[in-house]
Coordinates of C-alpha atoms and ligand atoms in Angstrom, one line a residue:
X436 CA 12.1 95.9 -95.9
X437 CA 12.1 93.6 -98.7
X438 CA 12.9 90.2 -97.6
X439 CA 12.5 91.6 -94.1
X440 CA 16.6 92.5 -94.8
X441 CA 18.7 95.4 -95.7
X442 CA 21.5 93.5 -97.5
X443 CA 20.6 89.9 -99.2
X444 CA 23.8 88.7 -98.0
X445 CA 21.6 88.7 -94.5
X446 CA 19.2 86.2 -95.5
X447 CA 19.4 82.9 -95.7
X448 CA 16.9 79.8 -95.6
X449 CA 15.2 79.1 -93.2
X450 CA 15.1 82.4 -92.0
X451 CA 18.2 84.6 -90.9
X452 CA 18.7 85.1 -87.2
X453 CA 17.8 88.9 -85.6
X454 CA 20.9 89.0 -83.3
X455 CA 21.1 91.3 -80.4
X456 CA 24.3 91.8 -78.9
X457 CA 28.2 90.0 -78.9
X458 CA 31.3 90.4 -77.4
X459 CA 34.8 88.8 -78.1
X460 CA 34.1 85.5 -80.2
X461 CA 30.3 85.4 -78.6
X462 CA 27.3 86.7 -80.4
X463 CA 23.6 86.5 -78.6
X464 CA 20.5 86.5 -80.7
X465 CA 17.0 88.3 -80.0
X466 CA 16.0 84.7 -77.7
X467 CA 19.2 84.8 -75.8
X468 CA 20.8 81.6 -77.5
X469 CA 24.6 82.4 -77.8
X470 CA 27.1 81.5 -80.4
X471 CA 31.1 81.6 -81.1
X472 CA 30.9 84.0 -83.9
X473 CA 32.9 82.5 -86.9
X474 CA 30.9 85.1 -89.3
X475 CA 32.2 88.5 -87.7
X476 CA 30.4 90.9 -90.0
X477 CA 31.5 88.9 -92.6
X478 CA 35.1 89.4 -91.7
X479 CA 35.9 93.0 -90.7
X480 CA 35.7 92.4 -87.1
X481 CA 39.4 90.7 -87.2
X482 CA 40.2 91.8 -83.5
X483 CA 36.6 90.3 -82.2
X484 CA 33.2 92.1 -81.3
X485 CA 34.0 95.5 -79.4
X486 CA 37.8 95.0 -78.5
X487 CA 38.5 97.6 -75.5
X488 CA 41.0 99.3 -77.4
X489 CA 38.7 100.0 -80.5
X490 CA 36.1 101.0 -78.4
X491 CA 37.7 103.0 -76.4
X492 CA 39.3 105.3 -79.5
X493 CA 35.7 105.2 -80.8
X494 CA 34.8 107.3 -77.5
X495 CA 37.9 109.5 -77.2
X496 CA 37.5 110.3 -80.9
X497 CA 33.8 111.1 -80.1
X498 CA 34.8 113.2 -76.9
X499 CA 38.2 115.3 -77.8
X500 CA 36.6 116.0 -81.3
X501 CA 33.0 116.8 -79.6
X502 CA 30.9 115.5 -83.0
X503 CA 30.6 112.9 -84.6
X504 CA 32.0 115.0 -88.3
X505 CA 33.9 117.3 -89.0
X506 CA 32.9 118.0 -92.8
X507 CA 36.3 119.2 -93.4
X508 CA 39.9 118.1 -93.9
X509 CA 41.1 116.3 -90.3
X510 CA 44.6 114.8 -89.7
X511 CA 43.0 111.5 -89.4
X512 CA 42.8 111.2 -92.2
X513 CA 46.3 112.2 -93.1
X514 CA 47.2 109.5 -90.5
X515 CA 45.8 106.9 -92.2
X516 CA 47.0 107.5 -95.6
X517 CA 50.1 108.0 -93.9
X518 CA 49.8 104.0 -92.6
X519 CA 48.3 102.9 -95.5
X520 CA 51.5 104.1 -97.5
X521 CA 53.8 102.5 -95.3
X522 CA 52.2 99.1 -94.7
X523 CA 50.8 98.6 -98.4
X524 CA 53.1 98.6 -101.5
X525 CA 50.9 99.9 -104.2
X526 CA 49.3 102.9 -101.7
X527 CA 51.5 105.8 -102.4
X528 CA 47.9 107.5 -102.3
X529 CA 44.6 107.0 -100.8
X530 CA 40.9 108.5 -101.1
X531 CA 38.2 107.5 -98.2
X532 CA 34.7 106.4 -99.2
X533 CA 32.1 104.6 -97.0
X534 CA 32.1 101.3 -98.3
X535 CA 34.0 98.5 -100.6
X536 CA 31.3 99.0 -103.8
X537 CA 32.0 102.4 -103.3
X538 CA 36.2 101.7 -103.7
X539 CA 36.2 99.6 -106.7
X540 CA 33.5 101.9 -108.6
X541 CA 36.2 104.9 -108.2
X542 CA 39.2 102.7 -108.8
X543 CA 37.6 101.2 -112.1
X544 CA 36.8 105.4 -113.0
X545 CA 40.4 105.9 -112.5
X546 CA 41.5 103.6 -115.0
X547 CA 39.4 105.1 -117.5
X548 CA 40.4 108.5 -117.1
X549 CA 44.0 107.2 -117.2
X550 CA 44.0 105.0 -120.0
X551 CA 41.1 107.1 -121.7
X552 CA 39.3 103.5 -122.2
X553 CA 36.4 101.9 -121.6
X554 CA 36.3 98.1 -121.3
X555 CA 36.5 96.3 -117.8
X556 CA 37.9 92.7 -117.6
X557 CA 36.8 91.0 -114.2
X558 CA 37.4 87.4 -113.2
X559 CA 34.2 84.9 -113.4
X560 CA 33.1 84.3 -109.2
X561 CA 34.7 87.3 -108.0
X562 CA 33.0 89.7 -106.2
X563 CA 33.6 93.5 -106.1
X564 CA 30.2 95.3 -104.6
X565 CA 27.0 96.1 -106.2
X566 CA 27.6 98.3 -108.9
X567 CA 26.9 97.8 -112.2
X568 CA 29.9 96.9 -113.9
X569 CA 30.7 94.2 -111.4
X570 CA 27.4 92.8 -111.3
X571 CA 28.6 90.7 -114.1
X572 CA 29.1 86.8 -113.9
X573 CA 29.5 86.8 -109.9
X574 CA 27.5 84.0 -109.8
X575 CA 26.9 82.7 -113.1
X576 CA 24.6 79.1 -113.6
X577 CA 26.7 76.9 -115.4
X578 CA 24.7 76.4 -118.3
X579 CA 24.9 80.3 -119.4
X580 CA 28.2 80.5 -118.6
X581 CA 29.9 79.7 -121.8
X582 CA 33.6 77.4 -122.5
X583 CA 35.6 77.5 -119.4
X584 CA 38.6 79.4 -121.2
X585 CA 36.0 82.1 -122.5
X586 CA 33.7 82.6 -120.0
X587 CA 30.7 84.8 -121.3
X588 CA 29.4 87.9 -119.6
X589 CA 25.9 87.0 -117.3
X590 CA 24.2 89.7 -115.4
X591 CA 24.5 89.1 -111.6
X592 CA 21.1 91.2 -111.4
X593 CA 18.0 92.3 -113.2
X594 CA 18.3 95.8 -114.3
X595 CA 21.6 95.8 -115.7
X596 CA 21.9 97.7 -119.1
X597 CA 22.7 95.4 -122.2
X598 CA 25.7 98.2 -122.1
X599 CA 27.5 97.5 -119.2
X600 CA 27.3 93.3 -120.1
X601 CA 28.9 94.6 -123.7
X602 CA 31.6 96.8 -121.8
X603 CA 32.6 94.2 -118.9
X604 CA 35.1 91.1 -120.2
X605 CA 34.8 87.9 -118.0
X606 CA 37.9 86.1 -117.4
X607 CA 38.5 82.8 -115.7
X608 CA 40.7 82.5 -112.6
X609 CA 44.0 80.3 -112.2
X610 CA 44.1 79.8 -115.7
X611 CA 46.7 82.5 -117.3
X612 CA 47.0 81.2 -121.2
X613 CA 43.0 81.6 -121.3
X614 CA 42.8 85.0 -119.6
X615 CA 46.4 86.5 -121.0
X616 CA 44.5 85.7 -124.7
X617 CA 41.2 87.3 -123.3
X618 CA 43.3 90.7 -122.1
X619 CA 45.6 90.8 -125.2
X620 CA 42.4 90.3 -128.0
X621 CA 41.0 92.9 -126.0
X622 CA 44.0 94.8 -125.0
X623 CA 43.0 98.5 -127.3
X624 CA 39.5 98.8 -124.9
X625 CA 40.6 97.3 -121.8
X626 CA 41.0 100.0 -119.1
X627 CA 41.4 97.8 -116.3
X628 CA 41.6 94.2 -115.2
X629 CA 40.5 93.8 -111.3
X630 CA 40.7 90.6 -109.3
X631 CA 40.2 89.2 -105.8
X632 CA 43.7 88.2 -105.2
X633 CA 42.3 85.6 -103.5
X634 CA 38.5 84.6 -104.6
X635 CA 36.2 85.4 -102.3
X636 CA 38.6 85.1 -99.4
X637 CA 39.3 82.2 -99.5
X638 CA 40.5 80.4 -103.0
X639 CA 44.5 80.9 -103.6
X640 CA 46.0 82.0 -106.9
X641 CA 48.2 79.2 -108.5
X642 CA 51.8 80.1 -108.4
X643 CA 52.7 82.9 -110.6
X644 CA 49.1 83.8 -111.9
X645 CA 49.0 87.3 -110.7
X646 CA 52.7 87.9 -111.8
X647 CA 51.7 86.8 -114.9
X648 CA 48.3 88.9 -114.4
X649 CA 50.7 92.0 -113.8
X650 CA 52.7 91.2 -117.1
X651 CA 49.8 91.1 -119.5
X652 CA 48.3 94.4 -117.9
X653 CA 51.7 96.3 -117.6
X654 CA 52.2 95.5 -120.9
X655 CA 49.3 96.9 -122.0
X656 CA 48.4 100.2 -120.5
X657 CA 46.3 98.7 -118.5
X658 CA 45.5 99.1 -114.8
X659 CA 45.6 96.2 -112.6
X660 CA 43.4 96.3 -109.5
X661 CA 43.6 94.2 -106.9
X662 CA 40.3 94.0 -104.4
X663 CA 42.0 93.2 -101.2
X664 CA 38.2 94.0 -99.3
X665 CA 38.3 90.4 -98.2
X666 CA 42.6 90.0 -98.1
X667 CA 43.8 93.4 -96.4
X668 CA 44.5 92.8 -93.0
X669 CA 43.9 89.3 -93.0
X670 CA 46.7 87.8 -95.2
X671 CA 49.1 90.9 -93.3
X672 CA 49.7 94.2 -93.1
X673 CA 50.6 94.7 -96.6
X674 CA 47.5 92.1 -97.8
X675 CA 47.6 89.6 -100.6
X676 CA 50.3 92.4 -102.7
X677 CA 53.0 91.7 -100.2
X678 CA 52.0 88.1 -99.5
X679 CA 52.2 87.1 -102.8
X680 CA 54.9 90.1 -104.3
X681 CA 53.3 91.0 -107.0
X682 CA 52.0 95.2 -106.7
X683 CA 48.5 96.0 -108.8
X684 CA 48.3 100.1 -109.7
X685 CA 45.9 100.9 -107.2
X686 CA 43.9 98.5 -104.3
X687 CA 40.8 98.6 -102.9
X688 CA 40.5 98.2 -99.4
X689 CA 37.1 97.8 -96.6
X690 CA 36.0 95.3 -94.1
X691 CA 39.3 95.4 -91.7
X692 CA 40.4 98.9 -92.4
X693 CA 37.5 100.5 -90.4
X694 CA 37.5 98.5 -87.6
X695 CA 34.2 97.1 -87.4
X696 CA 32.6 100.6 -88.5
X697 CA 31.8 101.7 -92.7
X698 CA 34.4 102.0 -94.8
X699 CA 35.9 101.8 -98.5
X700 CA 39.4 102.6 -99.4
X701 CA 41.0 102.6 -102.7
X702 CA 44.3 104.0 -102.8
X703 CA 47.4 103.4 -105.5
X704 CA 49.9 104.9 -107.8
X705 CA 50.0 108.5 -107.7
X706 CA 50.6 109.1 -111.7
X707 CA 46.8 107.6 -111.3
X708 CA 45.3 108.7 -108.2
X709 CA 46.5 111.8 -109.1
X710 CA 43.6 112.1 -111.6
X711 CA 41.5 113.4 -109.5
X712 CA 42.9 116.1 -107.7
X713 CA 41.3 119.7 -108.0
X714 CA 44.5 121.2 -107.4
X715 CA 47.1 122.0 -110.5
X716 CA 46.3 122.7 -113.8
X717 CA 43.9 119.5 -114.9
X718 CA 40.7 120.9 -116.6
X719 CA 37.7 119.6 -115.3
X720 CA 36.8 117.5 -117.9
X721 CA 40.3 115.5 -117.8
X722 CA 39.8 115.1 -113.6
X723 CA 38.2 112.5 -112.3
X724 CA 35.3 113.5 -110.1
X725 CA 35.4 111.7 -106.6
X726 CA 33.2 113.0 -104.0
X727 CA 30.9 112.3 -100.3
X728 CA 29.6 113.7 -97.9
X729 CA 30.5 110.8 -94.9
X730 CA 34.5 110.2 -97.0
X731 CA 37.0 110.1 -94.0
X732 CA 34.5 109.8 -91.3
X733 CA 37.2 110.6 -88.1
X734 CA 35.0 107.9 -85.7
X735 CA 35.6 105.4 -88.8
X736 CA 39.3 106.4 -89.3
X737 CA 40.2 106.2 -85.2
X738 CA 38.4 102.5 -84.7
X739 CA 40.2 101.3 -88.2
X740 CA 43.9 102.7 -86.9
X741 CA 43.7 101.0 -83.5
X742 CA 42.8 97.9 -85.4
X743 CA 46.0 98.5 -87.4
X744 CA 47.7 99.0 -83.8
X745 CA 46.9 95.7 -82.4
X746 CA 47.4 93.8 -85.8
X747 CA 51.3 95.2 -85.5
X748 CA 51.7 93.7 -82.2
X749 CA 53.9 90.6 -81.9
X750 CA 51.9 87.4 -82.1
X751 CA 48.7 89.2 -83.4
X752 CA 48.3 87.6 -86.2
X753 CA 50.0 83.9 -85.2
X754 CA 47.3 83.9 -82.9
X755 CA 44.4 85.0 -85.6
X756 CA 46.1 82.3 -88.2
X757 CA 46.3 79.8 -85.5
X758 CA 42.9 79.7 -84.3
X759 CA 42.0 79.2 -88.3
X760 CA 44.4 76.1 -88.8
X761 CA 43.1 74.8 -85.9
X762 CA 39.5 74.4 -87.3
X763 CA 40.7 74.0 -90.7
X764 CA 42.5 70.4 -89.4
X765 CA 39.5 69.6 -87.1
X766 CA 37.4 70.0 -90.0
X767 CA 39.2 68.0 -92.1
X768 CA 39.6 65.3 -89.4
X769 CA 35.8 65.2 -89.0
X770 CA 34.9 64.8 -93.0
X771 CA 37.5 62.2 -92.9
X772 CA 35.9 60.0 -90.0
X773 CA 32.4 60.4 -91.4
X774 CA 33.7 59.8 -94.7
X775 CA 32.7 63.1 -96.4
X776 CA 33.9 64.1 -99.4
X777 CA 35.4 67.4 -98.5
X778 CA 37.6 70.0 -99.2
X779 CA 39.0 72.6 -96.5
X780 CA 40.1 75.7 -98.5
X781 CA 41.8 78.9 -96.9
X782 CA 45.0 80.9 -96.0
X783 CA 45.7 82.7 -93.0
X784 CA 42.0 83.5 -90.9
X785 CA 39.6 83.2 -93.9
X786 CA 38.2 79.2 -94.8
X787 CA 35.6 77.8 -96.4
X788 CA 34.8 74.0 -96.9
X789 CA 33.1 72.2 -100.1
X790 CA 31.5 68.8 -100.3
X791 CA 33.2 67.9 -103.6
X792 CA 35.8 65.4 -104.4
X793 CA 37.1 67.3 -107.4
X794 CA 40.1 70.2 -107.6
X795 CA 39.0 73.7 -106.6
X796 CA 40.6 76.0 -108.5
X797 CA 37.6 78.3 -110.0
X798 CA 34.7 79.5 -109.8
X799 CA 33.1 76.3 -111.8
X800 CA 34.7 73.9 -109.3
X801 CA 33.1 75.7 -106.6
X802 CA 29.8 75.6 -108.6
X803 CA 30.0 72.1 -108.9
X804 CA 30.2 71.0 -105.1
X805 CA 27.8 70.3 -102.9
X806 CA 25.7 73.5 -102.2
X807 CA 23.0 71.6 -100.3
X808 CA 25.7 69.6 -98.0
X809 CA 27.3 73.1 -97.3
X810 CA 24.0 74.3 -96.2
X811 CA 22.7 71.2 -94.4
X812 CA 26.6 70.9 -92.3
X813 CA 26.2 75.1 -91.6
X814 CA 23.0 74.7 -90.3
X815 CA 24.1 72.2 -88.0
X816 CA 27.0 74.4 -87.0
X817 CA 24.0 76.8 -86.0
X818 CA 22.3 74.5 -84.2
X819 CA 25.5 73.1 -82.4
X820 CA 26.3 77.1 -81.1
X821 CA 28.6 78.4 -83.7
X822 CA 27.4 82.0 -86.0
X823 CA 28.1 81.2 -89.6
X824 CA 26.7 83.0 -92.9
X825 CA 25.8 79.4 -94.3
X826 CA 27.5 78.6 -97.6
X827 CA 30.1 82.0 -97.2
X828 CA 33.7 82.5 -95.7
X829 CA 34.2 81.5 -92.2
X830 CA 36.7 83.7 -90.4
X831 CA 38.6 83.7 -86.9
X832 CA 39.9 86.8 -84.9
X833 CA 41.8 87.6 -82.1
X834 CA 39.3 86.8 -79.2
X835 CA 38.8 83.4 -79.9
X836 CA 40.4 81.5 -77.8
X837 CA 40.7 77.4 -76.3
X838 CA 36.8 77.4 -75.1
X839 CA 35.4 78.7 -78.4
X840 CA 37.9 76.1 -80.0
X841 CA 36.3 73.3 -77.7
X842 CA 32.7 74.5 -78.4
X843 CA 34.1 75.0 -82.4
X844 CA 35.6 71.4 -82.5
X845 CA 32.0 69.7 -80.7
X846 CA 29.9 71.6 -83.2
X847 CA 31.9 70.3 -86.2
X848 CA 31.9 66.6 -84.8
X849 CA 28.1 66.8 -84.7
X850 CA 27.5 68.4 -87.8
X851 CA 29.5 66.5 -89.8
X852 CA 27.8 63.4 -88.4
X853 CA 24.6 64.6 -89.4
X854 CA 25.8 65.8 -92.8
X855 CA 26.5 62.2 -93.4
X856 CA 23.4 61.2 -92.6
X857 CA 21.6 63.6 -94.7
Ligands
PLP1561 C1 36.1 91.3 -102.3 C2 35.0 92.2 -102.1 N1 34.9 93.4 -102.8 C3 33.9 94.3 -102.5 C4 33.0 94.1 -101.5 C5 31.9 95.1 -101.3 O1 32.2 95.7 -100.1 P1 30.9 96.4 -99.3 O2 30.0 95.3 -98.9 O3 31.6 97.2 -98.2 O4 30.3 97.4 -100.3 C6 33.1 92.9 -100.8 C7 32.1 92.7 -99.7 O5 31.9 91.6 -99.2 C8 34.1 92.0 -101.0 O6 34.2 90.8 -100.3

């Protein structure tokens, strides 16, 4: 394995940790140390490792259907588009794929069948998987970024072609007059605009940037998608479209949605989705092909609806949220005292803190802090007990409880004291 990983998000420096098992908020590595998991897959385990209810529809999935696949049409799959219709605004349909790359790469096909064109405009920072036309400016360095109202296009990875850099628009976040200008000068190749409502996970849209984001767009044929991977589920039931009001034309959905097991949604208007259905009287060259072998996996689709079942309970989330706001103010307390320059940045269970004593509202900003800090205070959360992907999105679920808080708020003290040192 290159890098001795199968994802690079899995490494980090010195070396990533070989875990071996976890339960509820506790993950155990290969030598037995344990940790209050604040990484949790890097967020789709919302209800905490191997909830009993999860696990348990995992088995009686496995044993009433006898395999593992059906290769065929099965009504959990109808089930689930059936929730996903009801709890999200935009889903009025829904495809299955096996991961969130996989979910944006169809969604951004869509829109060109739909608006018969070509160009993609994506927001500078964001992420949307690993295919090629949103490898683009994810992580730009500064200096090749271009003006901060008109970012330029960077490749995010060696082997891009010069043509997907010339097809793919880079706009900046939380700043409308730059990126409405961007989307209208553009407006005759522009297929679709997508977006992390909410950059990764954890940076809020100003006030009224996605309403005016869904103005632009609707005004000019083109589709807005909204990459709720990171937001569905954890901002609600109905993800950052019904937190915030404002509905894209179609949503990609993953992490949450499976229940800790693979998965990639996207799912939308059906004037769109329609697009690629085989049945009617679309020719094949005007359908959009969508296809896979392991689409609607029943094991995935039973763990991801009893998620969805514990999320609607009373209190579900207030305890989720509440777990989050109680590190978030810790955290804050503990850069105070040490007198850290720090930001705590999040909504509902996703956070992230930044050793900067500028605003955060873009990608820049968060370019701009601290990246050693951030590495040097995770670290020290490592040492101190507590799983996070240094430098990412820390998340809480629903199995962490008043001990992992205690062990949470110890570990911060620490760490932060040590950060200061550094
Ligand atoms: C916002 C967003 N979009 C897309 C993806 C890609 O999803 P996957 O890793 O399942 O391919 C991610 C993964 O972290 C994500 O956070």
């Amino acid at each position: 394995m290159p890098g001795g990983i199968t994802a690079n998000i899995k490494f980090f420096e010195p070396h990533p940790i070989f875990m071996k098992k976890a339960k509820g908020s506790r993950i155990y590595d290969v030598d037995d140390n344990e940790y209050v998991d604040l990484c949790l897959c890097l967020g789709p385990l919302i209800l905490g490792h191997g909830h009993p209810a999860v696990i348990e529809a995992i088995k009686k999935q496995l044993e009433n259907s006898g395999t593992t696949m059906l290769g065929t049409p099965h009504e959990l799959e109808s089930k689930m588009a059936n929730e996903l219709r009801h709890l999200v605004p935009c889903a009025e349909m829904t495809r299955f794929v096996n991961s969130g790359l996989e979910a944006t790469l169809h969604a951004l096909r869509l829109a060109r069948a739909y608006t018969h064109k070509t160009k993609i405009a994506k927001f500078e920072g964001h992420y949307h998987g690993a295919h090629d036309y949103v490898a683009v400016s994810v992580s730009p360095p500064l200096n090749l970024a271009g003006p901060d109202s008109a970012p330029l296009a960077v490749s995010n990875s060696a082997g891009l072609p010069q043509f997907v850099l010339d097809n793919t628009v880079v706009l900046p976040f939380n700043d409308s007059a730059s990126a409405e200008r961007i989307i209208e000068k553009n407006k005759d190749e522009l297929a679709a605009v997508i977006i992390e409502p909410v950059a990764r996970g954890f940076l809020p849209p100003d006030k009224d940037f996605l309403k005016s984001l869904r103005t632009v767009t609707k005004e000019n044929n083109i589709v807005l998608i909204f990459d709720e991977i990171m937001t569905g589920f954890r901002l609600g039931l109905g993800g950052a479209q019904e937190y915030f009001g404002v509905t894209p034309d179609l949503v990609a959905l993953g992490k949450v949605v499976g229940g800790g097991l693979p998965i990639g949604v996207f799912a939308g208007k059906s004037e769109i989705m329609e697009y690629m259905s085989p049945v009617g009287s679309r020719s094949i060259s005007d359908r959009v092909f969508h296809s896979g072998t392991f689409n609607g996996c029943p094991t995935v689709l039973a763990a991801g609806l009893a998620t969805l079942e514990i999320l609607k309970k009373n209190g579900t989330y207030e305890h989720i949220n509440w777990v989050a706001d109680e590190v978030k103010k810790y955290m804050r307390d503990a850069f105070e005292d040490e007198r850290l320059d720090a930001k705590v940045i999040g909504l509902a269970s996703m956070f992230q803190c930044l050793f900067t004593s500028g605003n955060v509202r873009n990608y820049r900003d968060i370019a701009r802090a601290d990246s050693k800090k951030r590495m040097d205070f995770d670290l020290e959360l490592i040492n101190n007990g507590i799983y996070v992907r240094p430098g990412r999105t820390y998340y809480t679920s629903l199995a962490h409880s008043k001990p992992d808080l205690k062990k949470t708020f110890e570990a911060v003290g620490v760490a932060a004291k040590n950060t200061a040192k550094h």
